[in-house]
Short mmCIF file of C-alpha atoms (C1' of nucleotides) in Angstrom, two decimals:
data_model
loop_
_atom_site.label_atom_id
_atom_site.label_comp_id
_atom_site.label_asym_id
_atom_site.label_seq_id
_atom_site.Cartn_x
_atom_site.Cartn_y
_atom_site.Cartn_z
CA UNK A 1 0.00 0.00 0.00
CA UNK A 2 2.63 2.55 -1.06
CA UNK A 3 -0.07 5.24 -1.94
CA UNK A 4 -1.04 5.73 1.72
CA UNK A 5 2.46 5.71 2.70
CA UNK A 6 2.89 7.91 -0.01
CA UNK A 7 -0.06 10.39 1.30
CA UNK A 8 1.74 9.97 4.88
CA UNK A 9 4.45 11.67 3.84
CA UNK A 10 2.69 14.41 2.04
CA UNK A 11 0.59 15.44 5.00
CA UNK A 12 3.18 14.53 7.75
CA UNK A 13 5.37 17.84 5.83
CA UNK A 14 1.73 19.87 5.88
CA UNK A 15 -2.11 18.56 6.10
CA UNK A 16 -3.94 19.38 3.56
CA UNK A 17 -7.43 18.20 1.49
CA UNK A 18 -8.14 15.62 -1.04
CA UNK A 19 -7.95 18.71 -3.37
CA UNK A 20 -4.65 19.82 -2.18
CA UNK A 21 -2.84 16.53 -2.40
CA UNK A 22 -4.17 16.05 -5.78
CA UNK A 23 -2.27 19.55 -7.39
CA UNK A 24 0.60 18.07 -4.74
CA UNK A 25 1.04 14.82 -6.55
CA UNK A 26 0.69 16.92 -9.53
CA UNK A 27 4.08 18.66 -8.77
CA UNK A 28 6.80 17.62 -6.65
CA UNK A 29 5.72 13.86 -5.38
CA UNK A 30 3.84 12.89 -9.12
CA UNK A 31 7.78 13.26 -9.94
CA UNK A 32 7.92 9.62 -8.22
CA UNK A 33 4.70 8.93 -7.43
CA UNK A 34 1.15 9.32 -9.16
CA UNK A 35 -2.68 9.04 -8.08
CA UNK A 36 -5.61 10.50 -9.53
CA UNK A 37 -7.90 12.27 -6.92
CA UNK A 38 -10.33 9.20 -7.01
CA UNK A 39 -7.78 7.28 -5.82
CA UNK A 40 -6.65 9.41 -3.23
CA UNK A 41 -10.21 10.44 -2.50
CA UNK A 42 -10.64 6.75 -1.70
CA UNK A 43 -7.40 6.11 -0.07
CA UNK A 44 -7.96 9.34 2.27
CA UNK A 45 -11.30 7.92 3.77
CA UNK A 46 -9.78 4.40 4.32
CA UNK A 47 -6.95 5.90 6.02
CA UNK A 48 -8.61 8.04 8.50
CA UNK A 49 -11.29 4.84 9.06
CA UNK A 50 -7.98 2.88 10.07
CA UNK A 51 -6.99 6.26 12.66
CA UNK A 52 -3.69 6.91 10.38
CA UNK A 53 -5.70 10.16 9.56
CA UNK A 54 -7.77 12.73 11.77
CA UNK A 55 -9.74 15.34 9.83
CA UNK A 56 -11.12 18.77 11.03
CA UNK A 57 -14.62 19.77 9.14
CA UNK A 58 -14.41 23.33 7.62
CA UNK A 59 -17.81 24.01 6.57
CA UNK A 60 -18.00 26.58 3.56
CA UNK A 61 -21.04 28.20 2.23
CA UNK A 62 -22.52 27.16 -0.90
CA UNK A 63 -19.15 24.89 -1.44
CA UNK A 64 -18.46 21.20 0.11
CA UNK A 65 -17.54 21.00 3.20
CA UNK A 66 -12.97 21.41 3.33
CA UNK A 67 -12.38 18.04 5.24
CA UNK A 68 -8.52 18.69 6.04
CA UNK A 69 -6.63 15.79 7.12
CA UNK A 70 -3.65 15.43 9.62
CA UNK A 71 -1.57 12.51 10.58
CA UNK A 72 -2.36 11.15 14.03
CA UNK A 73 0.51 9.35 16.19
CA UNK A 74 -0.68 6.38 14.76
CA UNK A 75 -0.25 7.46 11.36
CA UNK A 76 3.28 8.56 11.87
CA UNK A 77 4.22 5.29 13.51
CA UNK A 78 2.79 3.54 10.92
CA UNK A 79 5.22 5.61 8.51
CA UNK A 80 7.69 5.66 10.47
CA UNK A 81 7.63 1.46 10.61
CA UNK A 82 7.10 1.35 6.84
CA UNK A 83 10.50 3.61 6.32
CA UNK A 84 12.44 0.56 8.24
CA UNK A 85 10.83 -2.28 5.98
CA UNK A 86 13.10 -3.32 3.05
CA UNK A 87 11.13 -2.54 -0.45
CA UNK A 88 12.10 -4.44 -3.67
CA UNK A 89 13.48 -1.43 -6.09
CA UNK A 90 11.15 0.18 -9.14
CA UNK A 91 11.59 -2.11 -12.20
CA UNK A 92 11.80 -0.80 -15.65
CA UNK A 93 7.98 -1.36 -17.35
CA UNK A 94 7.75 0.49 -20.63
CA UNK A 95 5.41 -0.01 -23.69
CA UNK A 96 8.58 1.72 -25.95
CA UNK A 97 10.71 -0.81 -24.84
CA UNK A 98 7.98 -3.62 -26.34
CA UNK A 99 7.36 -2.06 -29.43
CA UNK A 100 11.17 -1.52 -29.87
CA UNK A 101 11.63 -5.14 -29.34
CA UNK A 102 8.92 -5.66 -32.01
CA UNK A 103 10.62 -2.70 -33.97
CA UNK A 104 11.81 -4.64 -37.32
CA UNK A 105 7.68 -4.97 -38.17
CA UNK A 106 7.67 -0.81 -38.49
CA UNK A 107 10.96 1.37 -38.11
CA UNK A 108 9.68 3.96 -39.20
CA UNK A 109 6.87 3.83 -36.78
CA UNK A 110 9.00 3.01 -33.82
CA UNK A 111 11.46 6.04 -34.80
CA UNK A 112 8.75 8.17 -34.98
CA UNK A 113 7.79 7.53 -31.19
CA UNK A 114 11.40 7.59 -30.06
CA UNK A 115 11.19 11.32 -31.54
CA UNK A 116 7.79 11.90 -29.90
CA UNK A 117 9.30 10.60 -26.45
CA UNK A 118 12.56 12.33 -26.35
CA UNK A 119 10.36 16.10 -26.77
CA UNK A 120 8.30 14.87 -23.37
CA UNK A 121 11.42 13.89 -22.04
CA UNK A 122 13.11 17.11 -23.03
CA UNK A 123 10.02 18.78 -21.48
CA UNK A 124 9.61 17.15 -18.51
CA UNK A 125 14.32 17.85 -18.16
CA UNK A 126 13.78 21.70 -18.80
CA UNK A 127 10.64 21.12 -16.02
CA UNK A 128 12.64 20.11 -13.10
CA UNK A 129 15.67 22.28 -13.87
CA UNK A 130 13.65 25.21 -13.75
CA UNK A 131 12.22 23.97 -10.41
CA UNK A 132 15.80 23.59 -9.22
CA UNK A 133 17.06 26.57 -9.99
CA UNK A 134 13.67 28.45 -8.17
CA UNK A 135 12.32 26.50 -5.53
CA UNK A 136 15.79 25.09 -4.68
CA UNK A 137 18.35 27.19 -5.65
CA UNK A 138 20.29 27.07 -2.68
CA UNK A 139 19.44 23.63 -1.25
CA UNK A 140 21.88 23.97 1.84
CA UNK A 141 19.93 27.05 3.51
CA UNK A 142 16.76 24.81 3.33
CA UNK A 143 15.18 23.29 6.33
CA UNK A 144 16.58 19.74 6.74
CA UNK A 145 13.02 17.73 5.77
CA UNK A 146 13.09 19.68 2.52
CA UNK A 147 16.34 18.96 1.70
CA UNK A 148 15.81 15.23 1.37
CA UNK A 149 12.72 16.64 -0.48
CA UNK A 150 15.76 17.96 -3.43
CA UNK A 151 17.22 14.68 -3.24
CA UNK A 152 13.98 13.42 -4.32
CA UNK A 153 13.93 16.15 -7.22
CA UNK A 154 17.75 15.30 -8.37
CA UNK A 155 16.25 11.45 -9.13
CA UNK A 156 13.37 13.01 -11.47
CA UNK A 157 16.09 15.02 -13.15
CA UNK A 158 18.95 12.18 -13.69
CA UNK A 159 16.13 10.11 -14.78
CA UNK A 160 15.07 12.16 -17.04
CA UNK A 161 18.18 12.89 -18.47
CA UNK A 162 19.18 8.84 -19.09
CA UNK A 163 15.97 8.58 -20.91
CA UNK A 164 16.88 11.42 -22.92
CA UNK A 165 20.20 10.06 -23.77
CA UNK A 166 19.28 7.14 -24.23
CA UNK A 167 16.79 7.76 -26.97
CA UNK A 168 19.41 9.65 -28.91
CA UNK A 169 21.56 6.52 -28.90
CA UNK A 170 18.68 4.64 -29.72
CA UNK A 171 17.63 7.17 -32.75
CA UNK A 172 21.67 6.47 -33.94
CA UNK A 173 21.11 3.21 -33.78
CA UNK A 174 18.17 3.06 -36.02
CA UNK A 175 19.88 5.30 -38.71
CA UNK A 176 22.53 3.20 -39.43
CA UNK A 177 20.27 0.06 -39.00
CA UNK A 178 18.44 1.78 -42.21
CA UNK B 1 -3.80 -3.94 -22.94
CA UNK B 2 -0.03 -3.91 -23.31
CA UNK B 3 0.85 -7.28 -21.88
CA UNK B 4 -1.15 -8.19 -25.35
CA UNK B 5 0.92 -6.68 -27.31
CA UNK B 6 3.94 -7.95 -25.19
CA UNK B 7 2.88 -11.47 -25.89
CA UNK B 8 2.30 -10.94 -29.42
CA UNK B 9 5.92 -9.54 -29.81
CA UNK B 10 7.29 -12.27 -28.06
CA UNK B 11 5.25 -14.63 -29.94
CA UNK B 12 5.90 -12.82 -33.17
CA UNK B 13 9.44 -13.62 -32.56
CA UNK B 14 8.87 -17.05 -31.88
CA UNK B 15 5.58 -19.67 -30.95
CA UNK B 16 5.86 -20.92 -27.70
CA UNK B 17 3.48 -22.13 -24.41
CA UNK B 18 2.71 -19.70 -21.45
CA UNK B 19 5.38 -21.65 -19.43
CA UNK B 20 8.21 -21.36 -22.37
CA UNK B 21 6.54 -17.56 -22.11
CA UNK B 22 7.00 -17.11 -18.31
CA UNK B 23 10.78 -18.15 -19.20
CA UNK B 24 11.19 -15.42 -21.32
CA UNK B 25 9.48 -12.89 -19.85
CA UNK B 26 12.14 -13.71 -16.90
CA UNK B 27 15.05 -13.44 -18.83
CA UNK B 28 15.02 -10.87 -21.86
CA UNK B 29 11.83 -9.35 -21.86
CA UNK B 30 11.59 -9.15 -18.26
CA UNK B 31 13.76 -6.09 -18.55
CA UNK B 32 11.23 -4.34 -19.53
CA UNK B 33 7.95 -5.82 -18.50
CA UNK B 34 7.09 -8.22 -16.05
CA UNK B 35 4.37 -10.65 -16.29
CA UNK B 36 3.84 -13.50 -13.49
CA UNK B 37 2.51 -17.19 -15.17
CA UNK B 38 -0.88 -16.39 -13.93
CA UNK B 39 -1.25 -13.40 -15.89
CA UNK B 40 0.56 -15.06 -18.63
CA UNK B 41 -2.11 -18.47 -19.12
CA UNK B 42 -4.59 -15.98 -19.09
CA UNK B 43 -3.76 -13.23 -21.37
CA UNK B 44 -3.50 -15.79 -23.41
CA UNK B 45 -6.40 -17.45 -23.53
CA UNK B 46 -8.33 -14.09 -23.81
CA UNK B 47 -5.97 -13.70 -26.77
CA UNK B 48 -6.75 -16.87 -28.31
CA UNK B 49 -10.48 -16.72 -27.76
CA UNK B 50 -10.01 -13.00 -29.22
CA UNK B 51 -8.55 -14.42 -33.02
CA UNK B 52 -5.25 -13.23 -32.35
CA UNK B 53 -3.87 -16.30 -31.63
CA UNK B 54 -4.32 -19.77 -32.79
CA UNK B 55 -2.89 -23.00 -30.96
CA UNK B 56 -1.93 -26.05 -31.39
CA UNK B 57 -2.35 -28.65 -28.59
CA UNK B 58 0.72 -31.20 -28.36
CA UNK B 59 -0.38 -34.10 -25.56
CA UNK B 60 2.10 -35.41 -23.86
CA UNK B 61 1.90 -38.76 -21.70
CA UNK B 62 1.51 -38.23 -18.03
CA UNK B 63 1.76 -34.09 -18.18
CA UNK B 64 -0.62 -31.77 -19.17
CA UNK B 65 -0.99 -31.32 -23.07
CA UNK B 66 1.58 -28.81 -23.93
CA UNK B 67 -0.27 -25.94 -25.89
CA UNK B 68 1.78 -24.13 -28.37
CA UNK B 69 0.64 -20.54 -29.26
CA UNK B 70 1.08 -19.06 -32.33
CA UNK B 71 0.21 -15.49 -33.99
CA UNK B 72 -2.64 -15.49 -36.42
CA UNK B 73 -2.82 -12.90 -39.81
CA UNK B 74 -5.29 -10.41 -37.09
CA UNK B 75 -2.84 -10.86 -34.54
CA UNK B 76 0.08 -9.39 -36.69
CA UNK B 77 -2.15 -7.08 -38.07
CA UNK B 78 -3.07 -5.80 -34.35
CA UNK B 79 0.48 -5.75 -33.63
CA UNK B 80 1.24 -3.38 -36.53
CA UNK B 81 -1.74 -1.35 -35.73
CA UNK B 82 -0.84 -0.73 -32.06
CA UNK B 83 3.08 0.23 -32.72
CA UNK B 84 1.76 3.16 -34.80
CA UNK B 85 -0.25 4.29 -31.80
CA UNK B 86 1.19 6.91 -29.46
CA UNK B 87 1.53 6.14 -26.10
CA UNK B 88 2.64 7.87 -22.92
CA UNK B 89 6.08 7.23 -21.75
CA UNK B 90 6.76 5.62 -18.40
CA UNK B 91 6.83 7.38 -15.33
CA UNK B 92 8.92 7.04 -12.19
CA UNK B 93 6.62 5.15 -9.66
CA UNK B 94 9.39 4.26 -6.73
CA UNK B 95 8.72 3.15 -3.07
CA UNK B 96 12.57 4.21 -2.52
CA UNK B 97 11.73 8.21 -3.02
CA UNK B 98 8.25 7.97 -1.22
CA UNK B 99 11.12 7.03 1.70
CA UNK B 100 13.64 9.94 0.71
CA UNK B 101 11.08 11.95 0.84
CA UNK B 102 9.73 11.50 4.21
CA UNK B 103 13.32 11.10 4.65
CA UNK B 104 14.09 13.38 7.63
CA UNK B 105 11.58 10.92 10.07
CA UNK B 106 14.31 8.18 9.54
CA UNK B 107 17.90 9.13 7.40
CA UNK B 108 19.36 5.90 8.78
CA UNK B 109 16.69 3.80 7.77
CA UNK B 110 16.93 4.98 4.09
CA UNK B 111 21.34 5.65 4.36
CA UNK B 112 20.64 2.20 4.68
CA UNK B 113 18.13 0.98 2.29
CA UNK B 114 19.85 3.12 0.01
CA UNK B 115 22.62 0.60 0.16
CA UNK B 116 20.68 -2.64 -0.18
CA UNK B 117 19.20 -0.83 -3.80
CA UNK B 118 22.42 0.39 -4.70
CA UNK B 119 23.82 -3.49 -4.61
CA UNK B 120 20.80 -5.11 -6.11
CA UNK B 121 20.84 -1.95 -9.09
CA UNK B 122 24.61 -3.05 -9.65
CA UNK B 123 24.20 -6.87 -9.42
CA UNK B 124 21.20 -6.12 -12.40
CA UNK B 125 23.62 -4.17 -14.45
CA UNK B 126 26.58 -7.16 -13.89
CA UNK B 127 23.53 -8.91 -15.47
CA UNK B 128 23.10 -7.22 -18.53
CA UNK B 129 26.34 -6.68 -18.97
CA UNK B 130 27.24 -10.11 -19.32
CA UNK B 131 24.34 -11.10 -21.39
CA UNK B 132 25.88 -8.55 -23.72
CA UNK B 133 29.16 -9.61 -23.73
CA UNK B 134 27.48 -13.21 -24.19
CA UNK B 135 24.40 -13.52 -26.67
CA UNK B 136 25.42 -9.73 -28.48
CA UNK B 137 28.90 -9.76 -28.65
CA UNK B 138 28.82 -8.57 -32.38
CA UNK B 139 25.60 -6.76 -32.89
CA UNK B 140 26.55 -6.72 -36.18
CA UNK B 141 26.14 -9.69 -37.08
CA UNK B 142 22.59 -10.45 -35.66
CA UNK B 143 19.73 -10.89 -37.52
CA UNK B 144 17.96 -7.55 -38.22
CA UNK B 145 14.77 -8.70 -35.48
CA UNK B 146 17.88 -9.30 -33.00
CA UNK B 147 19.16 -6.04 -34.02
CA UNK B 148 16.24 -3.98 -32.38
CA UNK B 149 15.78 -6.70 -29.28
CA UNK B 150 19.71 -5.43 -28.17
CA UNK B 151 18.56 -2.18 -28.37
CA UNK B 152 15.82 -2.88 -25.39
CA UNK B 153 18.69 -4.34 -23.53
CA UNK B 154 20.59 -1.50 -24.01
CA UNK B 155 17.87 0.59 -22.34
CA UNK B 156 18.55 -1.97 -19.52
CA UNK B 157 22.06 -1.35 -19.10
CA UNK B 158 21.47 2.64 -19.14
CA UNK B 159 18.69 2.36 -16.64
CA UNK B 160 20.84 0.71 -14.03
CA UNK B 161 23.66 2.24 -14.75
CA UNK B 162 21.31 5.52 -13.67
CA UNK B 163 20.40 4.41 -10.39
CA UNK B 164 23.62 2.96 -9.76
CA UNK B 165 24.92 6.77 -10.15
CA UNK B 166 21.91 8.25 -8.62
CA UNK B 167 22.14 5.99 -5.61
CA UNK B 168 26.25 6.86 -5.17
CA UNK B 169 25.45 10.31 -5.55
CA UNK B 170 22.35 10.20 -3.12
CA UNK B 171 24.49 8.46 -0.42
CA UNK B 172 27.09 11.27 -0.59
CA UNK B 173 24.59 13.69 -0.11
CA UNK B 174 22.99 11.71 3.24
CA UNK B 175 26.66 11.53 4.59
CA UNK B 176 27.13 15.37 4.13
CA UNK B 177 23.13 15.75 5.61
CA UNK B 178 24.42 14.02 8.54
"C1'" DT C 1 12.67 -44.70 -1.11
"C1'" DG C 2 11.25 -40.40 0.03
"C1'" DT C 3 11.82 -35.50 -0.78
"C1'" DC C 4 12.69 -31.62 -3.50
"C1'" DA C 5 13.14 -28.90 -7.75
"C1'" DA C 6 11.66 -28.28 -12.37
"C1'" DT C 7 8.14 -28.73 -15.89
"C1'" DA C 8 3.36 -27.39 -17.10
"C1'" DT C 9 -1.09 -25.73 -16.32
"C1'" DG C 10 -4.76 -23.01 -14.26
"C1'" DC C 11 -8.68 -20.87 -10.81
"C1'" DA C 12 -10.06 -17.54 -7.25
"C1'" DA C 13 -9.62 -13.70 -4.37
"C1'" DA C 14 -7.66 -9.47 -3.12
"C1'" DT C 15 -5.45 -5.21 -4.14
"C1'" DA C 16 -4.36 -1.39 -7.09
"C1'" DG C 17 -5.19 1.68 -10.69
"C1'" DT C 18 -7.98 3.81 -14.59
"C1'" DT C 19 -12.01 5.74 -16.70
"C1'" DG C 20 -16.51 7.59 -16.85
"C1'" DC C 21 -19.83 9.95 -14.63
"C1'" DA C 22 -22.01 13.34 -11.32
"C1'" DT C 23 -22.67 17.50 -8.41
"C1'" DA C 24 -22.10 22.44 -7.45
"C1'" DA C 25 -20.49 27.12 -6.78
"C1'" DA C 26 -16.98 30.98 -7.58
"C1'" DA C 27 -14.04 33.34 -10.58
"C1'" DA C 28 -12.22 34.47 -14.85
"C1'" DA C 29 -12.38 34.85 -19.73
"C1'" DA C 30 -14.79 35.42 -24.17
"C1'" DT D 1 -23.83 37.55 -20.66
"C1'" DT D 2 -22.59 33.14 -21.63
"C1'" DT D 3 -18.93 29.87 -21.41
"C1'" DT D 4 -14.96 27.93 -19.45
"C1'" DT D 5 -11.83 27.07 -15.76
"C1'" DT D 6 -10.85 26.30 -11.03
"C1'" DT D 7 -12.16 24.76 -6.63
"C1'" DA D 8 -14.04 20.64 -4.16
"C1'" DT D 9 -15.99 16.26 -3.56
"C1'" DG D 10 -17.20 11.50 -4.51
"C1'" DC D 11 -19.47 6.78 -6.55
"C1'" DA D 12 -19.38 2.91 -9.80
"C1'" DA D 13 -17.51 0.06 -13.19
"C1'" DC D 14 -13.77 -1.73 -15.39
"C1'" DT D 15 -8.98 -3.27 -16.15
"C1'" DA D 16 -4.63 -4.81 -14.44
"C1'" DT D 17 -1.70 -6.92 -11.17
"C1'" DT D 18 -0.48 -9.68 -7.20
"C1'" DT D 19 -0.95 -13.45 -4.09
"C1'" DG D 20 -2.48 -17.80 -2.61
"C1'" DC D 21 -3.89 -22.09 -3.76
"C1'" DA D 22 -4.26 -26.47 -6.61
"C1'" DT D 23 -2.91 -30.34 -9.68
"C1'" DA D 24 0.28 -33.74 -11.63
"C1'" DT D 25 4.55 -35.80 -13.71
"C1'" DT D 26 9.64 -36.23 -14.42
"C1'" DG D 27 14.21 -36.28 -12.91
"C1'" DA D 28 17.69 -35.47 -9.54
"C1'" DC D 29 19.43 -35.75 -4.94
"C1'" DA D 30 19.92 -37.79 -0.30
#
DNA sequence: TGTCAATATGCAAATAGTTGCATAAAAAAA
DNA sequence: TTTTTTTATGCAACTATTTGCATATTGACA
């Protein structure tokens, strides 16, 4: 259950709603980790059901009510107990890699989306630098949780980068492949 | 559906049973997407009932009748279809910076599962590195399909060789963190 | 001779994730 | 003034993946 983990995490650094988490997984944690706001939606209620969660009611007029959720001590040891538990690493799972293995039915095809990913992968590069150079500019004068918060941003970026690298090998390879 | 077309490339490539399947999907085209037996059987009877693949049943005395799948003319055609179809690249979904990030609860914790990736990242990459020393010595020479299948283990290699650096260079950091 | 690993197949249940739909008001843009 | 976007929530259905169980033979090891 690494979502509620996950969602742990996120509110441990600052509560927040459903909606909140949702634009946060949008940013900085959908760099590693991703959930729709049905999921979390769901995940949320489970959580605070279980007493990982509390939530405080902020009635608004005319709107839903805010339900803003906070990690109880429970919740926290339950993170802090996940943190300790060995976790097999992320494996590589990548429809680009099938149809390249399938690639001598269409080169042209497969070239084509090797083009198409590098730009997203270019994108997604020029994304995170930007974000480094703003939000953490100077990552030693941050607070100490948001410093391993960078670290988490220096993964997106070197991953990024190998995938960018990579598919200019890749597009090499094809040319001389013909 | 892309364990579909996963099966279908693998197929493509050469007929085979959903145990001879489960083989390769643990060696070669594990590196890039995993698929347990389970899923395996049944993808490919949904595949088979589907017209995309036809089968040939081979009894054998005492063990179950070996059943040999082959791609059919719609299969192919499917195939073809789906590699001219955009699709999203993969995202980073890792347990390991859900920990980073939450980081500052427990930096021993992750210093030290930080460690236990780094080895199992580098063991992968001794992996891949000897199949390529082994099976695509001269890339060369390979058949043109074989041509584009060490390309996907190329991807391999680079991806490890990533986290390999990005695990290194995330340890440094934690040491100078304290 | 008994046990264990490998070969070879598959069902069922649980968990996780995606997609489609639905509501409803405020604020901003056309 | 009408439309679109943003804020804010959630259910239901579907697809995908994982985990646990189940069967049955061959060949190797102890």
């Amino acid at each position: 259950m690494a979502l509620a983990h996950a969602l742990l995490a996120a509110l441990h650094q600052e509560p927040g709603t459903g909606y909140e988490l949702t634009r946060r997984f949008e940013l900085s944690m959908g760099n590693f980790w991703q959930a729709s706001h049905q999921q979390i939606y769901r995940e949320l209620g489970r959580m605070a059901q279980q007493g990982w969660l509390e939530l405080q009611l902020q009635p608004q007029q005319g709107k839903p009510t805010r339900k803003v959720y906070s990690v109880t001590t429970e919740g926290l040891a339950a993170l802090r107990d996940w943190l300790q538990q060995p976790q097999p690493p992320a494996v590589l799972r990548d429809d680009l890699l099938v149809k390249l293995y399938a690639g001598a039915e269409n080169p042209a095809a497969v070239q084509a989306e090797l083009l198409r990913h590098r730009a997203l992968h270019a994108d997604k590069l020029a994304t995170y630098q930007a974000l480094a150079a703003g939000c953490f500019a100077c990552p030693q004068d941050l607070p100490r949780a948001e410093q391993f918060i960078y670290l988490t941003l220096r993964a997106g970026l070197s991953y990024e980068r190998q995938w960018l690298a990579w598919c200019d090998e890749t597009l090499s390879a094809l040319q001389e492949l013909g």
